[in-house]
Short mmCIF file of C-alpha atoms and ligand atoms in Angstrom, two decimals:
data_model
loop_
_atom_site.label_atom_id
_atom_site.label_comp_id
_atom_site.label_asym_id
_atom_site.label_seq_id
_atom_site.Cartn_x
_atom_site.Cartn_y
_atom_site.Cartn_z
CA MET R 1 5.00 -3.41 -25.25
CA LYS R 2 4.79 -1.65 -22.05
CA GLN R 3 6.24 -2.87 -18.99
CA VAL R 4 3.59 -4.15 -16.33
CA LEU R 5 3.11 -2.21 -12.92
CA LEU R 6 1.24 -3.72 -10.19
CA THR R 7 0.71 -3.09 -6.70
CA GLY R 8 -2.40 -3.15 -4.07
CA ASP R 9 -3.63 -2.49 -0.73
CA ARG R 10 -5.43 -4.57 2.01
CA PRO R 11 -8.97 -3.97 2.39
CA SER R 12 -8.66 -3.77 6.26
CA GLY R 13 -9.64 -0.06 6.21
CA LYS R 14 -10.15 3.00 4.13
CA LEU R 15 -6.99 4.31 2.41
CA HIS R 16 -5.07 7.42 4.07
CA LEU R 17 -2.36 9.97 3.32
CA GLY R 18 0.40 7.29 3.94
CA HIS R 19 -0.95 5.43 0.80
CA TYR R 20 -1.28 8.80 -0.83
CA VAL R 21 2.22 9.70 -0.49
CA GLY R 22 3.80 6.24 -0.50
CA SER R 23 2.16 4.87 -3.55
CA LEU R 24 -0.89 6.18 -4.68
CA LEU R 25 0.47 9.47 -6.48
CA SER R 26 2.86 7.35 -8.41
CA ARG R 27 0.34 5.11 -9.51
CA VAL R 28 -1.59 7.92 -10.82
CA GLU R 29 1.28 9.63 -12.46
CA MET R 30 2.59 6.25 -14.00
CA GLN R 31 -0.75 4.63 -15.12
CA ARG R 32 -0.54 5.60 -18.87
CA GLN R 33 3.13 4.75 -19.20
CA TYR R 34 2.76 1.14 -17.76
CA GLU R 35 0.08 -1.50 -18.23
CA SER R 36 -1.17 -1.16 -14.99
CA TYR R 37 -2.74 -3.77 -12.28
CA ILE R 38 -3.87 -2.25 -9.08
CA MET R 39 -5.53 -5.11 -6.63
CA VAL R 40 -7.53 -5.00 -3.79
CA THR R 41 -5.78 -7.62 -1.53
CA ASP R 42 -8.46 -9.25 0.42
CA VAL R 43 -6.94 -12.56 0.60
CA GLN R 44 -3.85 -10.75 2.34
CA ALA R 45 -6.07 -8.73 4.58
CA LEU R 46 -7.84 -11.89 5.72
CA THR R 47 -4.44 -13.20 7.07
CA ASP R 48 -4.94 -11.02 10.23
CA ASN R 49 -8.76 -10.38 9.76
CA PHE R 50 -10.15 -13.69 9.25
CA GLU R 51 -12.82 -13.55 11.80
CA LYS R 52 -14.20 -10.63 10.16
CA PRO R 53 -15.03 -11.26 6.64
CA ASP R 54 -17.55 -8.60 6.63
CA ILE R 55 -15.13 -5.72 7.44
CA VAL R 56 -12.82 -7.05 4.67
CA GLN R 57 -15.88 -7.47 2.25
CA LYS R 58 -16.94 -3.68 3.13
CA ASN R 59 -13.50 -2.29 2.55
CA ILE R 60 -13.03 -3.61 -0.72
CA TYR R 61 -15.66 -1.16 -1.93
CA GLU R 62 -14.12 1.74 0.25
CA VAL R 63 -10.64 1.19 -1.16
CA ALA R 64 -11.57 0.85 -4.89
CA LEU R 65 -13.65 4.17 -3.85
CA ASP R 66 -10.38 5.67 -2.84
CA TYR R 67 -8.41 4.63 -5.92
CA LEU R 68 -11.19 6.23 -8.35
CA ALA R 69 -11.30 9.26 -6.12
CA VAL R 70 -7.67 10.16 -6.41
CA GLY R 71 -7.48 9.58 -10.04
CA ILE R 72 -7.07 5.88 -11.05
CA ASP R 73 -8.62 5.62 -14.31
CA PRO R 74 -10.57 2.23 -14.50
CA ASN R 75 -10.42 2.66 -18.41
CA ILE R 76 -6.57 2.70 -18.22
CA ALA R 77 -5.67 0.72 -15.24
CA THR R 78 -7.17 -2.69 -14.30
CA ILE R 79 -8.52 -2.87 -10.67
CA TYR R 80 -9.60 -6.03 -9.39
CA ILE R 81 -10.19 -8.25 -6.30
CA GLN R 82 -7.20 -10.69 -5.38
CA SER R 83 -9.30 -13.50 -4.01
CA GLN R 84 -11.17 -13.81 -7.34
CA ILE R 85 -7.76 -14.90 -9.30
CA PRO R 86 -7.55 -18.65 -7.72
CA GLU R 87 -4.30 -18.87 -10.02
CA VAL R 88 -2.51 -16.64 -7.65
CA THR R 89 -3.54 -19.07 -4.72
CA GLU R 90 -2.32 -22.05 -6.42
CA LEU R 91 1.19 -20.29 -7.39
CA THR R 92 1.19 -19.32 -3.91
CA ILE R 93 1.32 -23.13 -2.92
CA TYR R 94 4.08 -24.03 -5.46
CA PHE R 95 6.04 -20.90 -4.22
CA MET R 96 6.04 -21.98 -0.78
CA ASN R 97 8.29 -24.74 -1.83
CA LEU R 98 11.13 -22.40 -2.54
CA VAL R 99 11.29 -20.46 0.72
CA SER R 100 12.38 -21.70 4.20
CA LEU R 101 10.76 -20.78 7.33
CA SER R 102 13.73 -19.13 8.82
CA ARG R 103 13.71 -16.89 5.60
CA LEU R 104 9.98 -15.89 6.28
CA GLU R 105 10.85 -15.18 10.01
CA ARG R 106 13.72 -12.89 9.26
CA ASN R 107 11.56 -10.71 7.00
CA PRO R 108 11.85 -7.31 9.28
CA THR R 109 8.55 -6.13 8.19
CA VAL R 110 6.58 -9.18 9.07
CA LYS R 111 8.53 -9.30 12.20
CA ALA R 112 7.60 -5.64 13.21
CA GLU R 113 3.89 -6.32 12.11
CA LEU R 114 3.86 -9.63 14.28
CA ALA R 115 4.88 -7.53 17.49
CA GLN R 116 2.60 -4.82 16.64
CA LYS R 117 -0.31 -7.06 16.18
CA GLY R 118 0.56 -8.98 19.26
CA MET R 119 0.94 -12.37 17.32
CA THR R 120 4.43 -13.33 18.78
CA GLU R 121 3.41 -16.53 20.56
CA SER R 122 1.18 -18.13 18.16
CA ILE R 123 2.04 -17.03 14.75
CA PRO R 124 -0.62 -17.94 11.99
CA VAL R 125 1.01 -19.56 9.05
CA GLY R 126 -1.06 -17.83 6.70
CA PHE R 127 0.07 -14.38 7.97
CA LEU R 128 3.76 -15.53 8.04
CA CYS R 129 3.60 -16.52 4.23
CA TYR R 130 1.91 -13.46 3.19
CA PRO R 131 5.32 -12.21 1.23
CA ILE R 132 4.97 -15.38 -0.85
CA ASN R 133 1.21 -14.62 -1.64
CA GLN R 134 2.98 -11.17 -2.55
CA ALA R 135 5.28 -13.00 -4.99
CA ALA R 136 2.58 -14.85 -6.64
CA ASP R 137 0.76 -11.77 -7.14
CA ILE R 138 3.59 -9.87 -8.85
CA THR R 139 4.90 -12.59 -10.77
CA ILE R 140 1.81 -14.01 -12.29
CA PHE R 141 1.27 -10.52 -13.83
CA SER R 142 4.86 -10.38 -14.95
CA ALA R 143 4.96 -7.09 -13.21
CA GLU R 144 8.43 -5.24 -12.87
CA VAL R 145 7.35 -1.96 -11.20
CA ILE R 146 5.97 -2.20 -7.78
CA PRO R 147 4.68 1.42 -6.61
CA VAL R 148 4.75 0.75 -2.74
CA GLY R 149 5.66 2.58 0.55
CA GLU R 150 9.14 1.66 2.17
CA ASP R 151 7.85 -0.97 4.71
CA GLN R 152 7.25 -3.23 1.51
CA GLN R 153 10.94 -3.10 0.14
CA PRO R 154 11.67 -6.68 1.88
CA MET R 155 8.49 -8.20 0.11
CA ILE R 156 10.23 -7.04 -3.32
CA GLU R 157 13.54 -8.70 -2.25
CA GLN R 158 11.66 -12.01 -1.33
CA THR R 159 9.88 -11.96 -4.41
CA ASN R 160 13.24 -11.68 -6.60
CA GLU R 161 14.65 -14.54 -4.61
CA ILE R 162 11.62 -16.61 -5.49
CA VAL R 163 11.97 -15.53 -9.26
CA ARG R 164 15.73 -16.51 -9.43
CA ARG R 165 15.22 -19.96 -7.75
CA PHE R 166 12.01 -20.68 -9.92
CA ASN R 167 13.79 -20.02 -12.95
CA ARG R 168 16.81 -22.03 -12.10
CA ILE R 169 15.32 -24.98 -10.52
CA TYR R 170 12.81 -25.30 -13.50
CA ASN R 171 15.40 -24.13 -16.23
CA VAL R 172 13.25 -21.54 -17.64
CA ASP R 173 13.54 -17.65 -18.21
CA LEU R 174 9.67 -17.18 -17.55
CA LEU R 175 9.38 -15.06 -14.39
CA LYS R 176 10.64 -11.77 -14.21
CA GLU R 177 12.39 -9.89 -11.36
CA CYS R 178 10.74 -6.57 -10.26
CA ARG R 179 11.74 -3.30 -8.78
CA ALA R 180 10.04 -1.20 -5.80
CA HIS R 181 9.20 2.32 -6.90
CA ILE R 182 9.12 4.01 -3.55
CA GLY R 183 7.15 7.42 -3.42
CA VAL R 184 9.42 10.41 -2.32
CA ASN R 185 7.49 9.92 1.23
CA GLY R 186 8.01 6.31 1.30
CA ARG R 187 7.10 6.22 4.90
CA LEU R 188 4.52 8.81 6.45
CA PRO R 189 4.28 8.67 10.17
CA GLY R 190 1.25 8.49 12.10
CA ILE R 191 -0.35 11.39 13.76
CA ASP R 192 0.85 9.94 17.17
CA GLY R 193 4.31 10.09 16.29
CA LYS R 194 4.73 6.07 15.39
CA SER R 195 6.92 5.47 12.54
CA LYS R 196 4.36 4.76 10.10
CA ALA R 197 0.52 5.72 9.68
CA SER R 198 -1.43 2.42 9.28
CA LYS R 199 -4.99 1.46 8.94
CA SER R 200 -4.72 -0.92 11.62
CA LEU R 201 -2.99 1.33 14.24
CA GLY R 202 -5.78 4.27 14.09
CA ASN R 203 -3.23 6.71 13.71
CA ALA R 204 -4.23 7.96 10.00
CA ILE R 205 -5.72 10.90 8.41
CA PHE R 206 -8.04 9.02 5.52
CA LEU R 207 -8.71 10.41 2.30
CA SER R 208 -12.22 10.45 3.07
CA ASP R 209 -11.87 12.26 6.68
CA ASP R 210 -14.33 15.34 6.72
CA THR R 211 -13.16 18.51 7.49
CA ALA R 212 -13.75 18.54 11.02
CA THR R 213 -12.02 14.99 11.41
CA ILE R 214 -9.04 16.60 9.69
CA LYS R 215 -9.09 19.49 11.92
CA SER R 216 -9.13 17.54 15.05
CA LYS R 217 -6.68 14.84 13.84
CA VAL R 218 -4.16 17.82 13.04
CA ARG R 219 -4.92 19.73 16.46
CA GLU R 220 -4.01 16.02 18.20
CA MET R 221 -0.77 15.62 16.33
CA PHE R 222 2.27 14.88 18.16
CA THR R 223 4.80 17.75 18.09
CA ASP R 224 7.73 18.34 20.63
CA PRO R 225 6.45 17.34 24.17
CA ASN R 226 9.06 19.83 25.61
CA HIS R 227 8.02 22.77 23.64
CA LEU R 228 5.44 23.94 26.47
CA LYS R 229 5.62 27.89 25.67
CA VAL R 230 5.81 29.64 22.59
CA SER R 231 9.04 31.17 23.43
CA ASP R 232 10.68 27.75 24.17
CA LYS R 233 12.95 26.30 21.47
CA GLY R 234 11.25 23.35 19.57
CA ARG R 235 12.35 20.36 18.12
CA VAL R 236 11.43 19.52 14.38
CA GLU R 237 12.93 15.96 14.12
CA GLY R 238 10.09 13.40 15.04
CA ASN R 239 7.68 16.34 15.06
CA VAL R 240 4.99 15.05 12.94
CA VAL R 241 3.61 18.46 11.82
CA PHE R 242 6.57 19.18 10.42
CA THR R 243 6.95 15.80 8.65
CA TYR R 244 3.65 16.40 7.13
CA LEU R 245 4.32 19.97 6.12
CA ASP R 246 7.52 18.52 4.21
CA ALA R 247 5.27 16.00 2.67
CA PHE R 248 2.41 18.57 1.61
CA HIS R 249 3.46 22.05 1.72
CA LYS R 250 4.41 23.06 -1.46
CA ASP R 251 6.51 26.23 -0.59
CA LYS R 252 9.57 24.26 0.72
CA GLY R 253 11.21 27.50 1.53
CA GLU R 254 8.51 28.70 3.62
CA VAL R 255 8.67 25.23 5.82
CA SER R 256 12.58 25.61 5.98
CA ALA R 257 11.83 29.30 7.46
CA LEU R 258 9.18 27.92 9.79
CA LYS R 259 11.40 25.26 11.06
CA GLU R 260 14.25 27.54 11.78
CA HIS R 261 11.90 29.86 13.59
CA TYR R 262 10.30 26.76 15.63
CA GLN R 263 13.88 25.75 16.63
CA ARG R 264 14.68 29.29 17.62
CA GLY R 265 11.65 29.70 19.98
CA GLY R 266 8.77 32.19 19.34
CA LEU R 267 6.53 29.92 17.05
CA GLY R 268 3.80 28.14 18.55
CA ASP R 269 2.12 24.78 17.46
CA VAL R 270 -1.01 26.38 16.81
CA PRO R 271 -0.11 28.24 13.67
CA ILE R 272 1.72 25.58 12.06
CA LYS R 273 -1.12 23.28 12.57
CA GLU R 274 -3.38 25.65 11.02
CA LEU R 275 -1.05 25.82 8.00
CA LEU R 276 -1.21 22.03 7.90
CA PHE R 277 -4.78 21.89 8.09
CA GLN R 278 -5.27 24.13 5.20
CA ASP R 279 -2.99 22.43 3.22
CA LEU R 280 -4.73 19.02 3.92
CA GLU R 281 -8.04 20.39 3.34
CA THR R 282 -6.88 21.69 -0.14
CA LEU R 283 -5.53 18.36 -0.96
CA LEU R 284 -8.51 16.27 0.51
CA ALA R 285 -11.61 18.44 -0.41
CA PRO R 286 -11.72 17.53 -4.07
CA ILE R 287 -11.08 13.58 -3.45
CA ARG R 288 -13.79 13.62 -0.97
CA GLU R 289 -16.03 15.47 -3.52
CA LYS R 290 -15.20 13.01 -6.05
CA ARG R 291 -15.41 10.07 -3.94
CA ALA R 292 -19.12 10.97 -3.20
CA ASN R 293 -20.26 10.78 -6.74
CA PHE R 294 -19.47 7.31 -7.66
CA SER R 295 -22.31 5.06 -7.26
CA THR R 296 -22.15 1.51 -5.73
CA GLU R 297 -23.14 -0.22 -8.94
CA PHE R 298 -20.31 1.76 -11.11
CA VAL R 299 -17.66 0.54 -8.44
CA ARG R 300 -18.96 -2.94 -8.45
CA SER R 301 -18.52 -2.90 -12.42
CA VAL R 302 -15.09 -1.57 -12.36
CA LEU R 303 -14.20 -4.37 -10.03
CA LYS R 304 -15.87 -7.02 -12.03
CA GLU R 305 -14.75 -6.09 -15.33
CA GLY R 306 -11.15 -5.46 -13.99
CA THR R 307 -11.22 -8.87 -12.20
CA LEU R 308 -12.17 -10.57 -15.65
CA ARG R 309 -9.43 -8.74 -17.48
CA ALA R 310 -6.84 -9.78 -14.68
CA ARG R 311 -7.79 -13.34 -14.44
CA ALA R 312 -7.34 -13.85 -18.30
CA LYS R 313 -3.61 -12.60 -18.05
CA ALA R 314 -3.06 -14.55 -14.73
CA GLN R 315 -4.40 -17.72 -16.56
CA GLU R 316 -1.90 -17.31 -19.70
CA THR R 317 0.96 -17.14 -17.11
CA MET R 318 -0.08 -19.93 -14.95
CA ARG R 319 -0.50 -22.33 -18.08
CA LYS R 320 3.40 -21.56 -18.73
CA ILE R 321 4.15 -22.12 -14.85
CA ARG R 322 2.50 -25.37 -15.04
CA ALA R 323 4.07 -26.60 -18.18
CA ALA R 324 7.59 -25.49 -16.79
CA MET R 325 6.63 -27.56 -13.34
CA HIS R 326 5.52 -30.55 -15.33
CA LEU R 327 2.00 -30.10 -14.26
CA ASP R 328 0.20 -29.68 -17.51
CA HIS R 329 -1.14 -33.39 -17.53
CA PHE R 330 -4.29 -32.75 -19.72
CA VAL R 331 -3.56 -30.15 -22.02
P1 ATP B 1 -2.61 -2.53 7.60
O1 ATP B 1 -2.54 -1.49 8.85
O2 ATP B 1 -3.93 -3.02 7.58
O3 ATP B 1 -1.35 -3.10 7.13
P2 ATP B 1 -1.55 -0.25 5.95
O4 ATP B 1 -1.95 1.04 6.41
O5 ATP B 1 -0.30 -0.73 6.23
O6 ATP B 1 -2.85 -1.32 6.51
P3 ATP B 1 -1.33 -1.37 3.50
O7 ATP B 1 -2.65 -1.80 2.64
O8 ATP B 1 -0.67 -2.55 4.36
O9 ATP B 1 -1.67 -0.33 4.48
O10 ATP B 1 -0.32 -0.85 2.40
C1 ATP B 1 -0.70 -0.66 0.92
C2 ATP B 1 0.36 0.33 0.30
O11 ATP B 1 0.60 1.57 0.97
C3 ATP B 1 1.87 -0.37 0.53
O12 ATP B 1 2.53 -0.04 -0.51
C4 ATP B 1 2.54 0.39 1.90
O13 ATP B 1 3.85 0.53 1.56
C5 ATP B 1 1.87 1.97 1.64
N1 ATP B 1 1.72 2.60 2.86
C6 ATP B 1 0.82 2.17 3.81
N2 ATP B 1 1.20 3.05 4.87
C7 ATP B 1 1.98 3.93 4.48
C8 ATP B 1 2.85 5.16 5.15
N3 ATP B 1 2.40 5.40 6.28
N4 ATP B 1 3.68 5.65 4.46
C9 ATP B 1 3.90 5.34 3.17
N5 ATP B 1 3.27 4.25 2.52
C10 ATP B 1 2.62 3.45 3.09
MG1 MG B 2 0.38 -2.78 5.96
#
């Protein structure tokens, strides 16, 4: 029996290079080795987009298209829509009894996101609880391997705490602990130099960006504000162009030599940006092309079939959970 891999993305926008290096690449590489579930997390996206259901709806399709374009194979992996598995919502409610408010408030990722979204005064309960919802997503599929970016590590810890508590309280060995599988570049910075490229920060290069957009985003990239003349010594730490070259340029020796030259002085931003642009265009052109070839009907059928498959599996686990919690009244 294969171990289960599960992960997902919020349909708050299209997917970007951060998703690619943080999680998508691993999913594609691992999809044959594991029984894979990839979900579009619309319930989670609604926690901070509840007034914009049309945007969430539209982006479910965009995210699914991104999955297909990078090579997630719907014949191998199950791609599904989170909201269409009501058993996950049910389990979320039961898990809420196992987590304290202060534990949720201590979650460093949630804290950072609340600050970033200006939700410090009035915190929506739904948003604060999304790590619990994620724990339900993971455990209902008995998933053990979770390919995610580094920002998701606290969610995995929260999930495992819930798993241990649940199994202890109900005296079962039913829920499985899981581990994060973090990509080599688990946190890609934004083009503005902010610590994380993010859909909602508007600082990301999207997998579907066209050539001109990639070019202008690379041109805008944060480098070293004190590197004014080509002859000046430059900094490579915090310089987004070099961070991206580390992530995307195949010849690592060349990147080291360029860094050394930049630090010494005599290398301007224009040539390194041109090199990065070429790398990104080479990576994204085939993805963009593939993306354009999937019809709406095809994407819809992938999501529908995947959701049916996923729901059957979730229902199976949920029956066992209800039994463990003495909730199986009429079976
Ligand atoms: P939002 O701004 O709506 O939160 P996001 O850009 O953070 O969107 P998510 O859908 O929250 O994207 O994240 C999906 C997955 O991609 C998670 O596993 C997350 O860790 C990973 N990920 C997102 N951004 C990055 C990044 N910049 N570097 C590495 N991994 C990332
Ligand atoms: Mg996020």
